[in-house]
Amino acid sequence: MQESVTTYLEESISLSLVQLFKAQRQQEEVWCQKIGLHTGQELVIFRLLQEDGLSQSQLAAVLGVEIGTVAKTVQRMEKKGLLIRRQDTEDARISRVYLTEKGRSLGEPALEIWKDLDACLVQGMNQAEKLLFRRLLVQAAANFARN
């Protein structure tokens, strides 16, 4: 049994993905800290740069995370002066999230981090391999979406 587990893990795509995600997340964390962000906060900035004034539930939906995760992230970012919350003008129960100038100013540095992460990820691949890698990742995600 131990030998079959060892053999399987040596060839496991899932284990390789876990290792890749962990390495990518660790690098992202290091680089994000250099600009004063926690991992994941740059995704909030990206989304609000596309459409400022989303509600926290809308943010959770577009980011694919739980509302509690967004609430905690928004609270942290608000304390750092990166965004503000305002009540919706039509429904006082809804809190809308807006980037401050300080938050907006981190959009470009955060985008550079993501470009650097992508460059690191595909280092040594030619253009055809990069396109194939991306296509395979999209296909793998779609496979899970169907289950």
Short mmCIF file of N, CA and C in Angstrom, two decimals:
data_model
loop_
_atom_site.label_atom_id
_atom_site.label_comp_id
_atom_site.label_asym_id
_atom_site.label_seq_id
_atom_site.Cartn_x
_atom_site.Cartn_y
_atom_site.Cartn_z
N MET A 1 0.83 -1.20 0.00
CA MET A 1 0.00 0.00 0.00
C MET A 1 0.87 1.25 0.00
N GLN A 2 1.88 1.28 0.87
CA GLN A 2 2.74 2.47 0.95
C GLN A 2 3.43 2.74 -0.38
N GLU A 3 3.86 1.67 -1.05
CA GLU A 3 4.53 1.83 -2.34
C GLU A 3 3.58 2.39 -3.38
N SER A 4 2.31 1.94 -3.39
CA SER A 4 1.36 2.44 -4.37
C SER A 4 1.02 3.92 -4.12
N VAL A 5 0.95 4.30 -2.85
CA VAL A 5 0.72 5.71 -2.51
C VAL A 5 1.90 6.54 -2.97
N THR A 6 3.10 6.09 -2.68
CA THR A 6 4.31 6.80 -3.07
C THR A 6 4.37 6.96 -4.59
N THR A 7 4.12 5.87 -5.30
CA THR A 7 4.15 5.91 -6.77
C THR A 7 3.10 6.88 -7.29
N TYR A 8 1.89 6.79 -6.74
CA TYR A 8 0.82 7.68 -7.19
C TYR A 8 1.19 9.15 -6.95
N LEU A 9 1.66 9.46 -5.75
CA LEU A 9 1.98 10.85 -5.43
C LEU A 9 3.10 11.40 -6.30
N GLU A 10 4.04 10.56 -6.68
CA GLU A 10 5.12 11.00 -7.56
C GLU A 10 4.59 11.42 -8.92
N GLU A 11 3.46 10.85 -9.35
CA GLU A 11 2.89 11.12 -10.66
C GLU A 11 1.61 11.97 -10.58
N SER A 12 1.22 12.37 -9.40
CA SER A 12 -0.06 13.04 -9.19
C SER A 12 -0.09 14.47 -9.75
N ILE A 13 -1.02 14.73 -10.64
CA ILE A 13 -1.23 16.08 -11.14
C ILE A 13 -1.79 16.95 -10.03
N SER A 14 -2.69 16.41 -9.24
CA SER A 14 -3.28 17.19 -8.14
C SER A 14 -2.23 17.64 -7.14
N LEU A 15 -1.32 16.75 -6.78
CA LEU A 15 -0.26 17.15 -5.85
C LEU A 15 0.64 18.21 -6.47
N SER A 16 0.94 18.06 -7.75
CA SER A 16 1.74 19.07 -8.43
C SER A 16 1.03 20.42 -8.43
N LEU A 17 -0.29 20.42 -8.62
CA LEU A 17 -1.05 21.67 -8.58
C LEU A 17 -1.02 22.29 -7.18
N VAL A 18 -1.18 21.47 -6.16
CA VAL A 18 -1.13 21.98 -4.79
C VAL A 18 0.22 22.63 -4.54
N GLN A 19 1.28 21.98 -4.95
CA GLN A 19 2.62 22.54 -4.77
C GLN A 19 2.80 23.84 -5.55
N LEU A 20 2.27 23.88 -6.77
CA LEU A 20 2.33 25.08 -7.59
C LEU A 20 1.56 26.22 -6.93
N PHE A 21 0.33 25.95 -6.49
CA PHE A 21 -0.49 26.99 -5.87
C PHE A 21 0.17 27.53 -4.61
N LYS A 22 0.76 26.64 -3.83
CA LYS A 22 1.43 27.06 -2.60
C LYS A 22 2.63 27.96 -2.92
N ALA A 23 3.43 27.58 -3.91
CA ALA A 23 4.59 28.38 -4.29
C ALA A 23 4.15 29.73 -4.85
N GLN A 24 3.10 29.73 -5.67
CA GLN A 24 2.61 30.98 -6.25
C GLN A 24 2.07 31.90 -5.15
N ARG A 25 1.33 31.33 -4.24
CA ARG A 25 0.74 32.12 -3.14
C ARG A 25 1.84 32.70 -2.24
N GLN A 26 2.86 31.92 -1.95
CA GLN A 26 3.97 32.42 -1.12
C GLN A 26 4.68 33.58 -1.81
N GLN A 27 4.92 33.45 -3.11
CA GLN A 27 5.59 34.53 -3.84
C GLN A 27 4.71 35.76 -3.91
N GLU A 28 3.42 35.55 -4.15
CA GLU A 28 2.46 36.65 -4.19
C GLU A 28 2.45 37.39 -2.86
N GLU A 29 2.46 36.64 -1.78
CA GLU A 29 2.45 37.24 -0.45
C GLU A 29 3.67 38.12 -0.22
N VAL A 30 4.85 37.64 -0.60
CA VAL A 30 6.09 38.41 -0.44
C VAL A 30 6.01 39.71 -1.23
N TRP A 31 5.60 39.60 -2.50
CA TRP A 31 5.57 40.78 -3.34
C TRP A 31 4.47 41.75 -2.93
N CYS A 32 3.31 41.25 -2.52
CA CYS A 32 2.22 42.13 -2.08
C CYS A 32 2.59 42.89 -0.80
N GLN A 33 3.29 42.21 0.09
CA GLN A 33 3.71 42.87 1.33
C GLN A 33 4.60 44.08 1.05
N LYS A 34 5.37 44.01 -0.04
CA LYS A 34 6.26 45.12 -0.40
C LYS A 34 5.50 46.39 -0.74
N ILE A 35 4.25 46.25 -1.17
CA ILE A 35 3.44 47.44 -1.46
C ILE A 35 2.34 47.66 -0.41
N GLY A 36 2.43 46.91 0.69
CA GLY A 36 1.52 47.12 1.81
C GLY A 36 0.19 46.42 1.71
N LEU A 37 0.11 45.36 0.92
CA LEU A 37 -1.14 44.61 0.79
C LEU A 37 -0.98 43.20 1.32
N HIS A 38 -2.10 42.64 1.77
CA HIS A 38 -2.17 41.22 2.08
C HIS A 38 -2.64 40.52 0.81
N THR A 39 -2.25 39.27 0.65
CA THR A 39 -2.68 38.49 -0.50
C THR A 39 -4.21 38.49 -0.58
N GLY A 40 -4.72 38.73 -1.76
CA GLY A 40 -6.16 38.78 -1.99
C GLY A 40 -6.71 40.20 -2.02
N GLN A 41 -6.05 41.12 -1.33
CA GLN A 41 -6.53 42.50 -1.33
C GLN A 41 -6.37 43.14 -2.71
N GLU A 42 -5.36 42.69 -3.45
CA GLU A 42 -5.18 43.24 -4.79
C GLU A 42 -6.35 42.87 -5.70
N LEU A 43 -6.98 41.73 -5.44
CA LEU A 43 -8.13 41.32 -6.24
C LEU A 43 -9.32 42.25 -5.99
N VAL A 44 -9.47 42.71 -4.76
CA VAL A 44 -10.52 43.68 -4.43
C VAL A 44 -10.23 44.98 -5.17
N ILE A 45 -8.98 45.41 -5.15
CA ILE A 45 -8.61 46.64 -5.86
C ILE A 45 -8.89 46.49 -7.35
N PHE A 46 -8.46 45.38 -7.94
CA PHE A 46 -8.70 45.16 -9.38
C PHE A 46 -10.18 45.26 -9.70
N ARG A 47 -10.99 44.60 -8.89
CA ARG A 47 -12.44 44.57 -9.17
C ARG A 47 -13.05 45.95 -9.03
N LEU A 48 -12.65 46.70 -7.98
CA LEU A 48 -13.21 48.03 -7.78
C LEU A 48 -12.69 49.03 -8.81
N LEU A 49 -11.51 48.78 -9.36
CA LEU A 49 -11.03 49.62 -10.46
C LEU A 49 -11.91 49.41 -11.69
N GLN A 50 -12.42 48.20 -11.85
CA GLN A 50 -13.31 47.91 -12.97
C GLN A 50 -14.70 48.48 -12.72
N GLU A 51 -15.16 48.39 -11.48
CA GLU A 51 -16.50 48.86 -11.14
C GLU A 51 -16.54 49.26 -9.67
N ASP A 52 -16.31 50.53 -9.43
CA ASP A 52 -16.30 51.05 -8.07
C ASP A 52 -17.73 51.10 -7.53
N GLY A 53 -17.87 50.92 -6.22
CA GLY A 53 -19.19 51.05 -5.60
C GLY A 53 -19.98 49.76 -5.53
N LEU A 54 -19.30 48.63 -5.65
CA LEU A 54 -20.00 47.35 -5.48
C LEU A 54 -20.37 47.14 -4.03
N SER A 55 -21.42 46.37 -3.80
CA SER A 55 -21.76 45.98 -2.43
C SER A 55 -20.81 44.86 -2.03
N GLN A 56 -20.74 44.58 -0.73
CA GLN A 56 -19.88 43.50 -0.27
C GLN A 56 -20.36 42.16 -0.80
N SER A 57 -21.65 41.97 -0.93
CA SER A 57 -22.15 40.70 -1.47
C SER A 57 -21.82 40.58 -2.96
N GLN A 58 -21.85 41.67 -3.69
CA GLN A 58 -21.44 41.64 -5.09
C GLN A 58 -19.95 41.32 -5.22
N LEU A 59 -19.15 41.92 -4.36
CA LEU A 59 -17.71 41.62 -4.34
C LEU A 59 -17.47 40.14 -4.07
N ALA A 60 -18.17 39.61 -3.09
CA ALA A 60 -18.01 38.18 -2.76
C ALA A 60 -18.36 37.32 -3.97
N ALA A 61 -19.43 37.65 -4.66
CA ALA A 61 -19.86 36.87 -5.81
C ALA A 61 -18.84 36.92 -6.94
N VAL A 62 -18.37 38.11 -7.28
CA VAL A 62 -17.43 38.21 -8.42
C VAL A 62 -16.05 37.66 -8.08
N LEU A 63 -15.69 37.68 -6.81
CA LEU A 63 -14.39 37.14 -6.40
C LEU A 63 -14.47 35.64 -6.09
N GLY A 64 -15.68 35.13 -5.95
CA GLY A 64 -15.85 33.70 -5.67
C GLY A 64 -15.44 33.31 -4.26
N VAL A 65 -15.71 34.21 -3.29
CA VAL A 65 -15.37 33.94 -1.90
C VAL A 65 -16.59 34.16 -1.02
N GLU A 66 -16.49 33.75 0.23
CA GLU A 66 -17.58 33.92 1.18
C GLU A 66 -17.73 35.39 1.57
N ILE A 67 -18.95 35.78 1.91
CA ILE A 67 -19.22 37.17 2.32
C ILE A 67 -18.41 37.56 3.55
N GLY A 68 -18.19 36.60 4.45
CA GLY A 68 -17.39 36.89 5.65
C GLY A 68 -15.95 37.22 5.31
N THR A 69 -15.42 36.56 4.30
CA THR A 69 -14.06 36.84 3.85
C THR A 69 -13.97 38.25 3.30
N VAL A 70 -14.96 38.63 2.50
CA VAL A 70 -14.98 39.99 1.94
C VAL A 70 -15.15 41.01 3.05
N ALA A 71 -16.02 40.74 4.00
CA ALA A 71 -16.25 41.69 5.09
C ALA A 71 -14.96 41.95 5.88
N LYS A 72 -14.23 40.89 6.18
CA LYS A 72 -12.97 41.03 6.91
C LYS A 72 -11.93 41.78 6.08
N THR A 73 -11.85 41.45 4.79
CA THR A 73 -10.90 42.10 3.90
C THR A 73 -11.22 43.58 3.76
N VAL A 74 -12.49 43.90 3.56
CA VAL A 74 -12.92 45.30 3.42
C VAL A 74 -12.60 46.07 4.70
N GLN A 75 -12.86 45.46 5.84
CA GLN A 75 -12.58 46.12 7.12
C GLN A 75 -11.09 46.43 7.26
N ARG A 76 -10.23 45.47 6.93
CA ARG A 76 -8.78 45.69 7.00
C ARG A 76 -8.33 46.79 6.05
N MET A 77 -8.87 46.74 4.84
CA MET A 77 -8.48 47.72 3.82
C MET A 77 -8.99 49.11 4.16
N GLU A 78 -10.14 49.17 4.79
CA GLU A 78 -10.68 50.47 5.21
C GLU A 78 -9.81 51.08 6.31
N LYS A 79 -9.35 50.25 7.23
CA LYS A 79 -8.47 50.73 8.31
C LYS A 79 -7.17 51.29 7.75
N LYS A 80 -6.71 50.74 6.62
CA LYS A 80 -5.47 51.20 6.00
C LYS A 80 -5.70 52.39 5.06
N GLY A 81 -6.96 52.82 4.95
CA GLY A 81 -7.27 53.96 4.10
C GLY A 81 -7.31 53.65 2.62
N LEU A 82 -7.48 52.37 2.27
CA LEU A 82 -7.48 51.97 0.86
C LEU A 82 -8.86 52.04 0.23
N LEU A 83 -9.88 51.98 1.07
CA LEU A 83 -11.25 52.08 0.57
C LEU A 83 -12.16 52.61 1.65
N ILE A 84 -13.34 52.98 1.24
CA ILE A 84 -14.36 53.45 2.19
C ILE A 84 -15.67 52.75 1.87
N ARG A 85 -16.51 52.65 2.89
CA ARG A 85 -17.85 52.10 2.71
C ARG A 85 -18.86 53.23 2.88
N ARG A 86 -19.87 53.21 2.03
CA ARG A 86 -20.95 54.18 2.13
C ARG A 86 -22.28 53.44 1.98
N GLN A 87 -23.28 53.94 2.68
CA GLN A 87 -24.61 53.34 2.54
C GLN A 87 -25.15 53.62 1.15
N ASP A 88 -25.85 52.66 0.61
CA ASP A 88 -26.52 52.82 -0.68
C ASP A 88 -27.57 53.92 -0.55
N THR A 89 -27.68 54.76 -1.56
CA THR A 89 -28.63 55.88 -1.50
C THR A 89 -30.08 55.43 -1.55
N GLU A 90 -30.33 54.24 -2.14
CA GLU A 90 -31.70 53.76 -2.26
C GLU A 90 -32.08 52.72 -1.22
N ASP A 91 -31.09 52.01 -0.68
CA ASP A 91 -31.36 50.95 0.30
C ASP A 91 -30.30 51.04 1.40
N ALA A 92 -30.67 51.57 2.54
CA ALA A 92 -29.73 51.81 3.64
C ALA A 92 -29.14 50.52 4.22
N ARG A 93 -29.74 49.38 3.88
CA ARG A 93 -29.20 48.11 4.37
C ARG A 93 -27.95 47.69 3.60
N ILE A 94 -27.75 48.29 2.44
CA ILE A 94 -26.62 47.92 1.58
C ILE A 94 -25.47 48.89 1.78
N SER A 95 -24.30 48.32 1.99
CA SER A 95 -23.07 49.11 2.12
C SER A 95 -22.27 48.94 0.84
N ARG A 96 -21.94 50.05 0.19
CA ARG A 96 -21.17 50.02 -1.05
C ARG A 96 -19.71 50.35 -0.75
N VAL A 97 -18.82 49.75 -1.53
CA VAL A 97 -17.38 49.87 -1.29
C VAL A 97 -16.75 50.67 -2.42
N TYR A 98 -15.96 51.68 -2.04
CA TYR A 98 -15.30 52.56 -3.00
C TYR A 98 -13.81 52.66 -2.67
N LEU A 99 -13.00 52.70 -3.72
CA LEU A 99 -11.57 52.89 -3.53
C LEU A 99 -11.28 54.35 -3.18
N THR A 100 -10.32 54.55 -2.30
CA THR A 100 -9.80 55.89 -2.06
C THR A 100 -8.67 56.14 -3.06
N GLU A 101 -8.15 57.34 -3.09
CA GLU A 101 -7.01 57.62 -3.97
C GLU A 101 -5.83 56.73 -3.61
N LYS A 102 -5.65 56.51 -2.30
CA LYS A 102 -4.57 55.63 -1.86
C LYS A 102 -4.76 54.22 -2.41
N GLY A 103 -5.98 53.73 -2.37
CA GLY A 103 -6.29 52.41 -2.91
C GLY A 103 -6.08 52.35 -4.41
N ARG A 104 -6.54 53.39 -5.11
CA ARG A 104 -6.36 53.46 -6.56
C ARG A 104 -4.89 53.46 -6.94
N SER A 105 -4.09 54.11 -6.13
CA SER A 105 -2.66 54.24 -6.45
C SER A 105 -1.94 52.88 -6.39
N LEU A 106 -2.55 51.90 -5.74
CA LEU A 106 -1.94 50.57 -5.65
C LEU A 106 -2.35 49.65 -6.81
N GLY A 107 -3.26 50.12 -7.65
CA GLY A 107 -3.72 49.31 -8.77
C GLY A 107 -2.60 48.94 -9.73
N GLU A 108 -1.80 49.91 -10.14
CA GLU A 108 -0.72 49.65 -11.09
C GLU A 108 0.38 48.78 -10.48
N PRO A 109 0.85 49.08 -9.25
CA PRO A 109 1.86 48.19 -8.65
C PRO A 109 1.35 46.77 -8.45
N ALA A 110 0.08 46.62 -8.10
CA ALA A 110 -0.50 45.28 -7.92
C ALA A 110 -0.59 44.55 -9.25
N LEU A 111 -0.92 45.28 -10.31
CA LEU A 111 -0.97 44.67 -11.64
C LEU A 111 0.43 44.21 -12.07
N GLU A 112 1.44 44.98 -11.74
CA GLU A 112 2.81 44.59 -12.05
C GLU A 112 3.20 43.30 -11.31
N ILE A 113 2.73 43.16 -10.08
CA ILE A 113 2.98 41.93 -9.32
C ILE A 113 2.36 40.75 -10.06
N TRP A 114 1.13 40.90 -10.53
CA TRP A 114 0.47 39.80 -11.24
C TRP A 114 1.17 39.49 -12.55
N LYS A 115 1.65 40.51 -13.22
CA LYS A 115 2.42 40.27 -14.46
C LYS A 115 3.71 39.52 -14.14
N ASP A 116 4.35 39.89 -13.04
CA ASP A 116 5.59 39.21 -12.62
C ASP A 116 5.30 37.76 -12.21
N LEU A 117 4.17 37.53 -11.54
CA LEU A 117 3.79 36.16 -11.18
C LEU A 117 3.58 35.32 -12.43
N ASP A 118 2.88 35.89 -13.41
CA ASP A 118 2.67 35.16 -14.66
C ASP A 118 4.00 34.87 -15.35
N ALA A 119 4.88 35.86 -15.39
CA ALA A 119 6.18 35.68 -16.04
C ALA A 119 6.98 34.57 -15.35
N CYS A 120 6.94 34.56 -14.04
CA CYS A 120 7.64 33.52 -13.27
C CYS A 120 7.03 32.15 -13.56
N LEU A 121 5.72 32.10 -13.62
CA LEU A 121 4.99 30.85 -13.83
C LEU A 121 5.33 30.20 -15.17
N VAL A 122 5.50 31.00 -16.20
CA VAL A 122 5.70 30.44 -17.54
C VAL A 122 7.15 30.59 -18.02
N GLN A 123 8.03 30.92 -17.11
CA GLN A 123 9.44 31.06 -17.47
C GLN A 123 9.94 29.79 -18.15
N GLY A 124 10.63 29.95 -19.27
CA GLY A 124 11.17 28.80 -20.00
C GLY A 124 10.20 28.18 -20.98
N MET A 125 8.96 28.68 -21.03
CA MET A 125 7.97 28.16 -21.99
C MET A 125 7.96 29.06 -23.22
N ASN A 126 7.79 28.44 -24.39
CA ASN A 126 7.62 29.26 -25.59
C ASN A 126 6.15 29.68 -25.69
N GLN A 127 5.83 30.51 -26.67
CA GLN A 127 4.47 31.05 -26.80
C GLN A 127 3.43 29.95 -26.96
N ALA A 128 3.72 28.96 -27.75
CA ALA A 128 2.77 27.86 -27.95
C ALA A 128 2.52 27.11 -26.64
N GLU A 129 3.58 26.88 -25.87
CA GLU A 129 3.43 26.19 -24.58
C GLU A 129 2.63 27.03 -23.60
N LYS A 130 2.85 28.34 -23.60
CA LYS A 130 2.08 29.24 -22.73
C LYS A 130 0.60 29.17 -23.06
N LEU A 131 0.28 29.22 -24.35
CA LEU A 131 -1.12 29.15 -24.78
C LEU A 131 -1.74 27.80 -24.42
N LEU A 132 -1.00 26.74 -24.62
CA LEU A 132 -1.49 25.40 -24.27
C LEU A 132 -1.69 25.27 -22.76
N PHE A 133 -0.74 25.75 -21.98
CA PHE A 133 -0.84 25.71 -20.52
C PHE A 133 -2.10 26.44 -20.06
N ARG A 134 -2.33 27.62 -20.59
CA ARG A 134 -3.52 28.41 -20.22
C ARG A 134 -4.78 27.65 -20.62
N ARG A 135 -4.81 27.09 -21.84
CA ARG A 135 -5.97 26.35 -22.29
C ARG A 135 -6.25 25.15 -21.39
N LEU A 136 -5.20 24.44 -21.00
CA LEU A 136 -5.37 23.28 -20.14
C LEU A 136 -5.87 23.67 -18.75
N LEU A 137 -5.40 24.78 -18.23
CA LEU A 137 -5.89 25.25 -16.92
C LEU A 137 -7.37 25.62 -17.00
N VAL A 138 -7.76 26.31 -18.07
CA VAL A 138 -9.16 26.68 -18.25
C VAL A 138 -10.02 25.42 -18.37
N GLN A 139 -9.54 24.44 -19.13
CA GLN A 139 -10.28 23.18 -19.29
C GLN A 139 -10.42 22.45 -17.95
N ALA A 140 -9.34 22.41 -17.18
CA ALA A 140 -9.39 21.73 -15.88
C ALA A 140 -10.40 22.41 -14.95
N ALA A 141 -10.41 23.74 -14.95
CA ALA A 141 -11.37 24.47 -14.12
C ALA A 141 -12.80 24.18 -14.57
N ALA A 142 -13.00 24.14 -15.89
CA ALA A 142 -14.34 23.84 -16.43
C ALA A 142 -14.77 22.43 -16.04
N ASN A 143 -13.85 21.50 -16.00
CA ASN A 143 -14.19 20.13 -15.58
C ASN A 143 -14.76 20.12 -14.17
N PHE A 144 -14.18 20.88 -13.27
CA PHE A 144 -14.69 20.94 -11.90
C PHE A 144 -16.01 21.68 -11.83
N ALA A 145 -16.17 22.68 -12.67
CA ALA A 145 -17.42 23.45 -12.67
C ALA A 145 -18.61 22.58 -13.07
N ARG A 146 -18.34 21.55 -13.89
CA ARG A 146 -19.42 20.64 -14.32
C ARG A 146 -19.78 19.63 -13.25
N ASN A 147 -18.91 19.37 -12.29
CA ASN A 147 -19.17 18.34 -11.27
C ASN A 147 -19.95 18.87 -10.10
#
